[in-house]
XYZ file of C-alpha atoms in Angstrom:
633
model
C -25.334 -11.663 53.788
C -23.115 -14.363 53.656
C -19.880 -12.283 53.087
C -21.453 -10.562 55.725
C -21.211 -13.481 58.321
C -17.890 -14.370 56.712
C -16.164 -11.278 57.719
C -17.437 -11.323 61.382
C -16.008 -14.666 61.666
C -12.799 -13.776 60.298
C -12.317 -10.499 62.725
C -13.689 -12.810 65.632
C -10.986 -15.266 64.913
C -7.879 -12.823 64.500
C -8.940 -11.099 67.320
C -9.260 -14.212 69.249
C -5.909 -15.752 68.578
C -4.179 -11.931 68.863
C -6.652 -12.029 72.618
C -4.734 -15.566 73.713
C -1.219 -14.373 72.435
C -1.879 -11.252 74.002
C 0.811 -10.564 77.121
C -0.587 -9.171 80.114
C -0.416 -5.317 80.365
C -1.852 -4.184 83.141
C -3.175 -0.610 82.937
C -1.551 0.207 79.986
C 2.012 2.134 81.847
C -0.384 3.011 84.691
C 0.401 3.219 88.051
C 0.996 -0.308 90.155
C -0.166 0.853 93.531
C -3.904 1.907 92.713
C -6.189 -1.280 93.798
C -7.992 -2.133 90.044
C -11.001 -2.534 91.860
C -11.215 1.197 92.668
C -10.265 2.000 89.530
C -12.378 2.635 85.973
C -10.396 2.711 83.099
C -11.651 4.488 79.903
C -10.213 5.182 76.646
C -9.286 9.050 76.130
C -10.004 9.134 71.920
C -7.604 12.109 71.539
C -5.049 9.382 71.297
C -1.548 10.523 73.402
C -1.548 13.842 74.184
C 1.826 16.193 72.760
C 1.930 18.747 75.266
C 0.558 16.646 78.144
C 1.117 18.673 80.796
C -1.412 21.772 79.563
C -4.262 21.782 81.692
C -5.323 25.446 80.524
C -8.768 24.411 78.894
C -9.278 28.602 78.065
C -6.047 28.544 75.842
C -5.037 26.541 72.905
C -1.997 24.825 73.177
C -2.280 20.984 72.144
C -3.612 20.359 75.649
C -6.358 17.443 75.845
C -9.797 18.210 76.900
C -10.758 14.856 77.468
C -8.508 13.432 79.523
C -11.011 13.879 82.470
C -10.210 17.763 82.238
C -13.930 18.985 81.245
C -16.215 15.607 82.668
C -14.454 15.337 85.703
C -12.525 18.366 86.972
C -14.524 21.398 85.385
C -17.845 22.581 85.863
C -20.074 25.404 84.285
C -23.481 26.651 84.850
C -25.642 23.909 82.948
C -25.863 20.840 81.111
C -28.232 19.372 78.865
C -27.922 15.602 78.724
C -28.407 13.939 74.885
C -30.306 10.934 77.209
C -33.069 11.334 79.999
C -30.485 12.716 82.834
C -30.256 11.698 86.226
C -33.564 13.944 87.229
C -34.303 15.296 83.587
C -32.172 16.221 80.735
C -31.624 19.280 82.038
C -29.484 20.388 85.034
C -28.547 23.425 87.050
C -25.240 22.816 87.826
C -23.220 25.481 89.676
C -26.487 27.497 88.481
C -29.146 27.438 91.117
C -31.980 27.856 88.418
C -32.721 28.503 84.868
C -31.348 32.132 83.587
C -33.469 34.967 83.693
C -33.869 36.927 80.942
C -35.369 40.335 80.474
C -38.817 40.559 77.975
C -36.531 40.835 75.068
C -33.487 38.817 76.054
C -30.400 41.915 76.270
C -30.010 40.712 80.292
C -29.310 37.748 81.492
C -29.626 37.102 85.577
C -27.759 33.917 87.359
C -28.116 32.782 90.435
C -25.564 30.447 91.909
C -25.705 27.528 94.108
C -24.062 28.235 97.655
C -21.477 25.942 99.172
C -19.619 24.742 96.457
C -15.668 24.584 96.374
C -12.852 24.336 94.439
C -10.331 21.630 95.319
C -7.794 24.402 97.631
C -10.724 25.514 99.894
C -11.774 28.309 97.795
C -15.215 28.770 97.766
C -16.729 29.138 94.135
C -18.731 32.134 93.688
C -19.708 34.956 91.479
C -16.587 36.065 91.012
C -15.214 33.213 89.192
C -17.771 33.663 86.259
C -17.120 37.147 85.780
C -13.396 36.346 85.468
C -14.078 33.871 83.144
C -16.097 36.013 80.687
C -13.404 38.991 81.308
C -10.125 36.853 81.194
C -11.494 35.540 77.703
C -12.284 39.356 76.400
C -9.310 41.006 77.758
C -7.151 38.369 75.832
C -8.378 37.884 72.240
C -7.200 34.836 70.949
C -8.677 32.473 73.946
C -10.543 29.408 73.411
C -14.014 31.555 74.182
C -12.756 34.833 73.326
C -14.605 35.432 70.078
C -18.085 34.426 71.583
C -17.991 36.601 74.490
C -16.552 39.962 73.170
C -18.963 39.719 70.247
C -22.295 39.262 72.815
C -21.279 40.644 76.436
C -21.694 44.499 76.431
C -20.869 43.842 80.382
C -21.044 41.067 83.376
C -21.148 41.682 86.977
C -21.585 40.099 90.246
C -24.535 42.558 92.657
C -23.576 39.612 95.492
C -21.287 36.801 95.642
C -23.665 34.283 94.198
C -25.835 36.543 91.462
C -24.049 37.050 88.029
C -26.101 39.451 85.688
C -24.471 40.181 81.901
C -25.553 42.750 79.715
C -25.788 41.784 76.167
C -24.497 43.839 73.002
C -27.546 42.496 70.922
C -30.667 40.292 71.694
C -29.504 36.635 72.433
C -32.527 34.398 74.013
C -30.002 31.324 73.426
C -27.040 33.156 75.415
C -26.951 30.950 78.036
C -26.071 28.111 75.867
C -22.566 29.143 76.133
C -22.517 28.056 79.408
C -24.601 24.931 78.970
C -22.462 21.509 78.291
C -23.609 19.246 75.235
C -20.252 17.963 74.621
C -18.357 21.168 76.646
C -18.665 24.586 76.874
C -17.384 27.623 78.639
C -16.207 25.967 81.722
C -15.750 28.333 85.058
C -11.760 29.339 85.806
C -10.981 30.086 89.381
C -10.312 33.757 89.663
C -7.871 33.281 92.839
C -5.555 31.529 90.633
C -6.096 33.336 87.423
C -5.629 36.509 88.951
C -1.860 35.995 89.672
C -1.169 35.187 86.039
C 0.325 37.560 83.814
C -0.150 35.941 80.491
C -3.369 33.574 80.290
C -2.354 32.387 77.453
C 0.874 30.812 78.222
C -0.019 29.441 81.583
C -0.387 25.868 81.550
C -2.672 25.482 84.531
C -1.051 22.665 86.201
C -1.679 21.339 88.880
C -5.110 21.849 87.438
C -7.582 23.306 90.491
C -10.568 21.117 90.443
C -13.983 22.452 90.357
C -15.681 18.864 90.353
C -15.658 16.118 92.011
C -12.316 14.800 91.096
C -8.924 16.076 91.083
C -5.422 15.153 89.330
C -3.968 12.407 90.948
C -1.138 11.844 88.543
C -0.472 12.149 84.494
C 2.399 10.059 82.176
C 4.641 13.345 80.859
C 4.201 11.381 77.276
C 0.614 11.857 77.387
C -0.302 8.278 77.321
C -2.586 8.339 80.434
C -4.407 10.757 83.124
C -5.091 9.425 86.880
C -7.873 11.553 88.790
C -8.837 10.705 92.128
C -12.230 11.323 94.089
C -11.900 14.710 96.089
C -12.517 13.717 100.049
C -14.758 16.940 100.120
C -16.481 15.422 97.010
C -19.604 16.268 98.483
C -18.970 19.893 98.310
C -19.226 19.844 94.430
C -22.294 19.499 92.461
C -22.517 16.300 91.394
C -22.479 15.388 95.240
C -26.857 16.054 94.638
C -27.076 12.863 93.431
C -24.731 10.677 95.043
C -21.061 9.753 95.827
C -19.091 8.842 92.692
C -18.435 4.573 92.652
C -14.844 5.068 91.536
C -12.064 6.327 93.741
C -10.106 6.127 90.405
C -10.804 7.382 87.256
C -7.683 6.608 83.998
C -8.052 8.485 80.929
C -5.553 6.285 78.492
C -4.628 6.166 74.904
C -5.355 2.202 74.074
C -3.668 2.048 70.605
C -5.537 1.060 67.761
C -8.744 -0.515 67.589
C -7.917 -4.109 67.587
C -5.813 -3.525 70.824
C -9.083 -1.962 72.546
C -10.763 -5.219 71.925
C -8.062 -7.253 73.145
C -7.475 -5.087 76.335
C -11.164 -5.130 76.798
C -11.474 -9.024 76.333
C -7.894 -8.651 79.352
C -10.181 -6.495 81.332
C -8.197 -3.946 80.900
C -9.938 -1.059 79.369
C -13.805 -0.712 80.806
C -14.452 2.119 78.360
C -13.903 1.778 74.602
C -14.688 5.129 73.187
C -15.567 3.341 70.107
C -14.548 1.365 67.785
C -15.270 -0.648 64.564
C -18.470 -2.237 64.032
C -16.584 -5.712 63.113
C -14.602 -4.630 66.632
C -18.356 -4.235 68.602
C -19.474 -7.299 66.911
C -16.260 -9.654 68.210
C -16.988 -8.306 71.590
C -20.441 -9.296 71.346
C -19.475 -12.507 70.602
C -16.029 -12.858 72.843
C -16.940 -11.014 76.029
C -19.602 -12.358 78.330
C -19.477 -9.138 80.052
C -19.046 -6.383 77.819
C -22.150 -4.353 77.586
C -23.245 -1.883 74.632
C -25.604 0.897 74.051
C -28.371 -1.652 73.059
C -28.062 -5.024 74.375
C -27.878 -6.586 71.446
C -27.786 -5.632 67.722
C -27.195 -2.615 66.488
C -25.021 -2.021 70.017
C -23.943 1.405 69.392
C -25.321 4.607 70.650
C -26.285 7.072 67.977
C -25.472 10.484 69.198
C -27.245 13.718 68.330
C -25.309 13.946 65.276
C -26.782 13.138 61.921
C -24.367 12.520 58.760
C -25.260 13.886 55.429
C -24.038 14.125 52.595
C -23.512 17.741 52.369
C -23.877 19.664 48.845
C -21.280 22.695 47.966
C -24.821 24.710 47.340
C -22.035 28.037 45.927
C -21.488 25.248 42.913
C -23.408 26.139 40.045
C -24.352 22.506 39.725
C -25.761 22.081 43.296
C -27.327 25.091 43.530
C -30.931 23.764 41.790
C -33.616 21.877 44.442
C -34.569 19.026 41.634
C -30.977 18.205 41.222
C -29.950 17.713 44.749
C -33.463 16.071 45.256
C -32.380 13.654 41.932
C -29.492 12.423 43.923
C -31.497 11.774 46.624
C -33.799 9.552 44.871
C -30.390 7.691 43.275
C -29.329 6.702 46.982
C -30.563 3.072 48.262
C -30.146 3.898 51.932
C -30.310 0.076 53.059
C -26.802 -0.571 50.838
C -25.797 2.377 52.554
C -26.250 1.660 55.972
C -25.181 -1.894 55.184
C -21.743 -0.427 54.222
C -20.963 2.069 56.770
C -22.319 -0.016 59.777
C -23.304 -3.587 58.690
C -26.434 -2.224 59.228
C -25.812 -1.125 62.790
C -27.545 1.910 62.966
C -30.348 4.706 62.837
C -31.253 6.357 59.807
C -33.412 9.408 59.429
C -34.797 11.190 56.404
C -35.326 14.253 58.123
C -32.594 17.173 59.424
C -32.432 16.079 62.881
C -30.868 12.927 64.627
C -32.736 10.495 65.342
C -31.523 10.209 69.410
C -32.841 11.409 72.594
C -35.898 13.768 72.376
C -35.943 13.772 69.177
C -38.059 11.153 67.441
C -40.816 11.676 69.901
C -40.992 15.391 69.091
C -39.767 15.482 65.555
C -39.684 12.248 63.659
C -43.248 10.770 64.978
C -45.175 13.926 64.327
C -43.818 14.684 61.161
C -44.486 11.055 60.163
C -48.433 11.947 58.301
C -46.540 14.972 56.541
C -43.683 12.910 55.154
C -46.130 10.670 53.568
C -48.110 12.608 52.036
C -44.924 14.699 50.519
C -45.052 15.183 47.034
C -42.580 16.105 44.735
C -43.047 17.709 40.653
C -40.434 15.574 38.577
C -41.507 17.718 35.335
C -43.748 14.933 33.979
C -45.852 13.873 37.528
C -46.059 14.122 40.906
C -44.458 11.327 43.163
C -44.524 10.867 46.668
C -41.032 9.723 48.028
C -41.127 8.655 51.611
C -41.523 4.700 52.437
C -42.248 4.845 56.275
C -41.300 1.124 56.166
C -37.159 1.206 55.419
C -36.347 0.706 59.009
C -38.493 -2.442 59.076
C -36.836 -3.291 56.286
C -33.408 -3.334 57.305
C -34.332 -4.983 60.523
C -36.049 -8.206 58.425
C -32.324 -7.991 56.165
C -30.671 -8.473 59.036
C -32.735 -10.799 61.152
C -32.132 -13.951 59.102
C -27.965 -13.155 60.163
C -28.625 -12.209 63.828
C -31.844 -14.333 64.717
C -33.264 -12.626 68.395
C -30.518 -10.357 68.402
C -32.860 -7.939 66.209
C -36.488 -7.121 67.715
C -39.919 -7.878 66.258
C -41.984 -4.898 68.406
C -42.600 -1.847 65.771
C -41.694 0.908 67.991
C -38.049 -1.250 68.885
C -37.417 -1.754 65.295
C -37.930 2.216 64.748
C -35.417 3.400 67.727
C -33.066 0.716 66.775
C -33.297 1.296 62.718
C -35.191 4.450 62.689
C -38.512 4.715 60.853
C -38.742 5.880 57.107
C -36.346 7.325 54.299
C -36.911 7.837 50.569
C -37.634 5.131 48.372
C -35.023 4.878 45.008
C -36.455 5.775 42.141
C -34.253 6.248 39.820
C -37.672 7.229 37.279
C -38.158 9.969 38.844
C -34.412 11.023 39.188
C -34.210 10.895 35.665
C -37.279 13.396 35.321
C -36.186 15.367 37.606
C -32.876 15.752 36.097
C -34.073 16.001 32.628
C -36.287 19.373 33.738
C -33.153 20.993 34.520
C -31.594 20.593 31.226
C -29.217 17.705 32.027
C -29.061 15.054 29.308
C -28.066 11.447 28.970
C -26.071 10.346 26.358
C -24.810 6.651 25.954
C -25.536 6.087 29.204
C -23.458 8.952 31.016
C -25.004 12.062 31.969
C -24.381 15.563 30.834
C -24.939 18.922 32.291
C -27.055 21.687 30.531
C -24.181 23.000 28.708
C -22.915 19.342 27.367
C -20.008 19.116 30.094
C -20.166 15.161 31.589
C -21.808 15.691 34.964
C -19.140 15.217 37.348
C -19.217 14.541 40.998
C -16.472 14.349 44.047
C -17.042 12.549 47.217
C -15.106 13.853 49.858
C -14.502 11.126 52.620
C -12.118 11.149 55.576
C -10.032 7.969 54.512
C -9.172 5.694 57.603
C -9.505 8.402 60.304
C -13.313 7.714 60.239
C -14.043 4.646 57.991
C -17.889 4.068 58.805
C -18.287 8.008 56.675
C -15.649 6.895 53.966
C -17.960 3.618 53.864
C -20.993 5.434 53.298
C -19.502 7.854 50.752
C -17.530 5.310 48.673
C -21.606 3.120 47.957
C -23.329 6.763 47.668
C -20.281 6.860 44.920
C -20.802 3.342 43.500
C -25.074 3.927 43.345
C -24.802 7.316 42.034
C -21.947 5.472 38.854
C -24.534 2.957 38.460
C -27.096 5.502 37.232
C -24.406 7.271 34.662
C -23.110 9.912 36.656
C -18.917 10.425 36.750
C -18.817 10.158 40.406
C -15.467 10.099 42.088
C -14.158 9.308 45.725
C -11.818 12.713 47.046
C -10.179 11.412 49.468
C -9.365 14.432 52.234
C -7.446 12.284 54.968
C -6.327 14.931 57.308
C -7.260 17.734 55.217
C -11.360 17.387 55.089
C -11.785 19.796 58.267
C -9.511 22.865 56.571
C -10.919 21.595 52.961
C -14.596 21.809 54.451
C -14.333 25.449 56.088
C -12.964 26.746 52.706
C -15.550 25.469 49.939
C -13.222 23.167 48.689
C -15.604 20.405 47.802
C -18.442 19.375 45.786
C -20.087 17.409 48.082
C -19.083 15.806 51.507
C -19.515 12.956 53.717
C -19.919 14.705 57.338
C -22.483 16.811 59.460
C -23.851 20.266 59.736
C -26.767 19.228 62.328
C -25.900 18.269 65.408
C -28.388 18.762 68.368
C -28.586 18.772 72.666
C -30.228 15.600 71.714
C -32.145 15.903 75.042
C -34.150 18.751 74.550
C -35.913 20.147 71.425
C -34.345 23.542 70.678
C -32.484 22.819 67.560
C -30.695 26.479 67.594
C -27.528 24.422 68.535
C -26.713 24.136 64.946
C -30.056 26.101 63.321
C -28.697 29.875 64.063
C -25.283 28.945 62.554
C -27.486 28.471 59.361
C -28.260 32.198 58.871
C -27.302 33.883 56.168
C -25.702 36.240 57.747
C -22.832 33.794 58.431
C -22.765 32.651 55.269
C -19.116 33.293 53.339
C -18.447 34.344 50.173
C -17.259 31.410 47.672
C -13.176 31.109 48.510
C -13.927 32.413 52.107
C -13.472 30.478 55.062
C -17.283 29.347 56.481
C -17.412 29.386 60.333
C -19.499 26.405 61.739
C -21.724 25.371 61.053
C -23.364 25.322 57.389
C -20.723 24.006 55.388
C -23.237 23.531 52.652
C -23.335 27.077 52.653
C -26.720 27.095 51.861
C -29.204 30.732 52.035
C -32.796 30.549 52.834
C -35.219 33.788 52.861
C -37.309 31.426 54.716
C -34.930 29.441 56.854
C -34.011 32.788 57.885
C -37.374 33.889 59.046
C -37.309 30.807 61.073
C -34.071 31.310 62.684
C -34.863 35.087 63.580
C -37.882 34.101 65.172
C -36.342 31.229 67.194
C -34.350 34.219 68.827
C -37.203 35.896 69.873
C -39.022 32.602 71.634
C -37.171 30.946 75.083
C -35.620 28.365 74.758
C -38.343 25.749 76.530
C -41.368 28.077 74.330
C -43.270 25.267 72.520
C -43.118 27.345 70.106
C -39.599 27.007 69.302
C -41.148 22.879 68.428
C -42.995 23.894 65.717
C -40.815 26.381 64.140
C -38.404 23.574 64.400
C -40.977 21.521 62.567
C -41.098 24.514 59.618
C -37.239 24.116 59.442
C -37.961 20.120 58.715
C -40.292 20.751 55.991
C -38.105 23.593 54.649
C -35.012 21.032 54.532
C -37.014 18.597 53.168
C -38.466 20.795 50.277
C -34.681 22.101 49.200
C -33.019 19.545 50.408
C -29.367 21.182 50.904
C -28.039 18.199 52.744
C -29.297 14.630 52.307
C -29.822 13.095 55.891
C -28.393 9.711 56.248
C -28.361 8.930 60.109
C -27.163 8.858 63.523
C -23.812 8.619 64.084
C -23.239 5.323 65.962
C -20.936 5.105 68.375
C -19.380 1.688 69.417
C -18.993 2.802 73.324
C -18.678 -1.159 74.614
C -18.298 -1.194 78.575
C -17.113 -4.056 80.407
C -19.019 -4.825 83.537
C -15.816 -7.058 85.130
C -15.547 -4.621 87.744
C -18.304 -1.696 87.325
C -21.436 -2.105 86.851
C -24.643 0.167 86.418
C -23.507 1.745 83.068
C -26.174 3.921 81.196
C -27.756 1.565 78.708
C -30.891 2.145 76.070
C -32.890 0.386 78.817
C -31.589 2.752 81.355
C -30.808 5.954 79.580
C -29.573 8.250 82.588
C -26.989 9.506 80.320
C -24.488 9.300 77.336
C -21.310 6.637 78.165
C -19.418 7.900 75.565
C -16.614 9.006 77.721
C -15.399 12.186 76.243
C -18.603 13.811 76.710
C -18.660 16.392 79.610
C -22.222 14.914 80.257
C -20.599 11.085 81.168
C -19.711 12.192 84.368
C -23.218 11.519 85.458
C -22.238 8.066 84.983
C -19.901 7.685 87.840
C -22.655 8.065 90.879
C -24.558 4.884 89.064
C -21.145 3.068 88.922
C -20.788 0.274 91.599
C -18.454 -2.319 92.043
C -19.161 -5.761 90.686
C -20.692 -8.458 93.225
């Protein structure tokens, strides 16, 4: 704890004196003649953009899709927001209603809002989503070709504002294609498309704006992205719940983390994607008005995204239950956490984040179960969960960051999370010991004598909190006598991942809408159907490549249910238990993100307190944000 404090001290004062040495930069290159107070600046974490003039969201070609492109100039059919929403976590968007399916979900009917308009004076209408689905098909090789030629048998448009597609198989999660988590299949104008011979190569710019901003102006080095607030703003959808605060919005690339503090602490950046927890926690202590997530500690918002660490489950050695569930019981998740975030986050012990929706509908339920879990080591039977490790890493922390960390139960569970299992490294010894592994001098051995070997593969510096975690999960896991190594896959983890190349992995298979329940988001990718053979590339999302008789029952009845069925809840709650029985992935927990907002000039941001939406700002869903903006008294 003490190194603990010492560090935060140190990064406070290096940031400080780099803060007071710090010349003024104004808007990073931006524009001089746009008044700052009509302007919200936010940090675009695709870094300068190469080709920065490719607003062609459809096609590939090293474009950026969150430069304001998909939250402020796009639109689709529907979103789902990871928080509450502005009127519910789920909206129609240029959909009037839900889709209508037919009794066994191989039609799907849309109908459209009226009176919206793209930024020329084009009306949007039916038209424009049946170009989109037949611009990607006719041209293989499109951002959303593959998902649309392999489920769209045919679309058409009966009227201007009624879309109704024809599937090639059963699909009662279709319309999720067209529903924004983070994106999705965003709506091209036809009228523009049309008069393109080659989709592919046309760069789209000046980009036609569907919402309620257009391009105002872009640096051709990619370094920033100006949009402006459309004067027929209220013609778009996001006009049904207010007008926008900002006439301005600048996507820019701030540098490197310690310049986002320091351009935050200028008032110069109002949106750090994220950053550093030692970077969050100088803020904290700097900035009188920057805001996080949670007011105080652990700041961050944890997205529907929940870290693992992922098992190869095609490697002979992973491919046992009692051996995966062994290295579980080696892992002491407070050192973990403690590592990767200084404690400044949400675990989970389950396969689901622990965000949004989820812990009342998941992690709260399944709460009696977990305790009364049982596991056969070989010798006795043990039960694993201890519902008190949140509360335990909240009293660790408490003596370090006094009222900063709360007292009331169910704040210490949405700040910490609730339970994980308890390490016993007993039992992983038993456990190990059934399935023929041996320990010899204090190192183990597999069943046929080789020394049980592990590799770690971590990201490096292009996501530090994961190589954290990984490099203790390596330390705890030498400390019990297994060779465990750090591979270090900086820049190659993604390519490395989708081929098998690993043993295990510090990363994520799960990730969820966060604000509703269905879990098929990730869950159908889990089939074994998409499952590749060992030196074949795995599509997302089961990198662990694991195969479940019984997972797949699960999944194949989830595409039979709709998507707000209850029943999809508790099959979701059979996929819990399932995980938790085989354990293919240990859950570790939310990933935090260190979104820190400085209220200098805006105000209103979407806060735990006041969770209208997500403010991470390359979400499509943070656009929500802007009619809550207002200018500072």
């Amino acid at each position: 704890m003490c190194c603990i404090r010492a560090m935060r001290l140190i990064a406070s004062a290096l940031l400080l004196l780099l803060f007071l040495s710090a010349p003024p930069s104004y808007g990073q290159g931006l524009p001089q003649d746009i008044p700052r107070k009509e302007l919200l600046i936010l940090e675009n974490p695709e870094g300068t953009i190469k080709n920065a003039g490719w607003f062609n969201i459809w096609a590939i070609n090293a474009g950026s899709q969150s430069n304001g492109l998909q939250q402020v100039a796009l639109d689709t059919l529907w979103y789902i927001d990871p928080e509450a929403g502005l009127d519910g976590a789920w909206d129609n968007s240029l959909a009037a209603d839900k889709p209508q399916y037919n009794s066994d979900f191989t039609e799907m009917r849309v109908n459209l809002r009226k009176g919206i308009f793209w930024s020329d004076n084009v009306e949007f209408t039916a038209d424009d989503v049946v170009a989109t689905v037949m611009t990607q098909i006719m041209h293989p090789g499109m951002r959303f070709s593959a998902v649309m030629a392999s489920n769209v048998a045919s679309v058409e448009a009966p009227d201007r504002y009624t879309v109704v597609f024809k599937l090639k198989h059963p699909n009662s999660r279709f319309h999720t294609n067209f529903t924004v988590r983070w994106g999705a299949v965003w709506i091209l104008p036809k009228h523009v498309f049309e008069k393109v011979d080659d989709p592919l190569r046309f760069n789209f710019n000046k980009p036609i704006s569907l919402g309620a901003y257009e391009l105002h102006s872009y640096d051709p080095n990619g370094k920033w992205y100006i949009w402006q607030l459309r004067r027929d703003w209220d013609r778009t959808t996001l006009a049904r719940f207010g007008k926008p605060g900002p006439k301005y919005l600048a996507y820019i690339d701030p540098g490197p983390p310690d310049k986002r503090v320091i351009l935050q602490l200028n008032h110069e950046l109002d949106v750090i994607h994220d950053i550093a927890p030692e970077g969050m926690f100088a803020l904290a202590r700097q900035s009188k008005t920057t805001r996080a997530w949670f007011k105080g500690f652990p700041y961050g918002h944890p997205d529907p995204t929940l870290p693992a660490v992922i098992f190869n489950t095609q490697n002979d050695l992973f491919k046992n239950p009692d051996v995966r569930w062994a290295l579980a019981l080696l892992i002491d998740i407070k050192a973990v956490v403690m590592a990767a975030y200084r404690g400044a986050c949400t675990i989970s012990a389950i396969g689901v984040p622990p965000t949004g929706a989820h812990p009342e509908t998941y992690h709260q339920p399944m709460e009696e179960w977990l305790k009364s879990f049982e596991i056969d080591t070989g010798k006795r039977k043990i039960r694993p969960y201890d519902p008190t490790i949140g509360k335990q890493i909240a009293d660790m922390l408490r003596p370090s960051m006094g009222e900063q960390i709360p007292s009331d139960p169910k704040e210490v569970a949405r700040a910490f999370g609730m339970g994980w299992w308890k390490p016993d490294p007993q039992a992983a010894q038993e456990l190990l010991e059934k399935e023929g592994f041996a320990k010899r001098n204090g190192a183990w051995t597999t069943p046929d004598g080789r020394l049980f070997s592990i590799r770690v593969m971590v990201e490096g510096d292009l996501r530090p909190v994961m190589t954290r975690a990984g490099t203790m999960i390596v330390q705890l896991w030498k400390q019990a006598g297994i060779d465990a190594k750090i591979d270090l896959a900086q820049g190659t983890l993604p390519t490395r991942r989708a081929a098998g190349d690993f043993d295990t992995l510090i990363g994520w298979s799960v990730e969820t809408w966060g604000g509703h329940q269905d879990l098929s988001y990730f869950l159908d990718s889990w089939h074994s159907q998409f499952v590749a053979e060992p030196g074949k590339s795995q599509p997302l999302r089961n990198w662990q490549r694991w195969s479940s008789p019984a997972l797949d029952k699960i999944i194949e009845e989830i595409r039979t249910v709709d998507f707000d069925d209850p029943r999809s809840i508790e099959l979701g709650k059979e996929y819990i238990k399932l995980a938790v029985k085989e354990m293919p992935t240990i859950p570790l927990m939310a990933y935090t993100v260190f979104t820190a907002m400085d209220q200098t000039y805006w105000t209103g941001f979407p806060t735990a307190e006041n969770p209208y939406t997500n403010p991470v700002p390359n979400w499509g869903n943070s656009r929500y944000m802007f009619v809550r903006l207002k200018p500072a008294s």
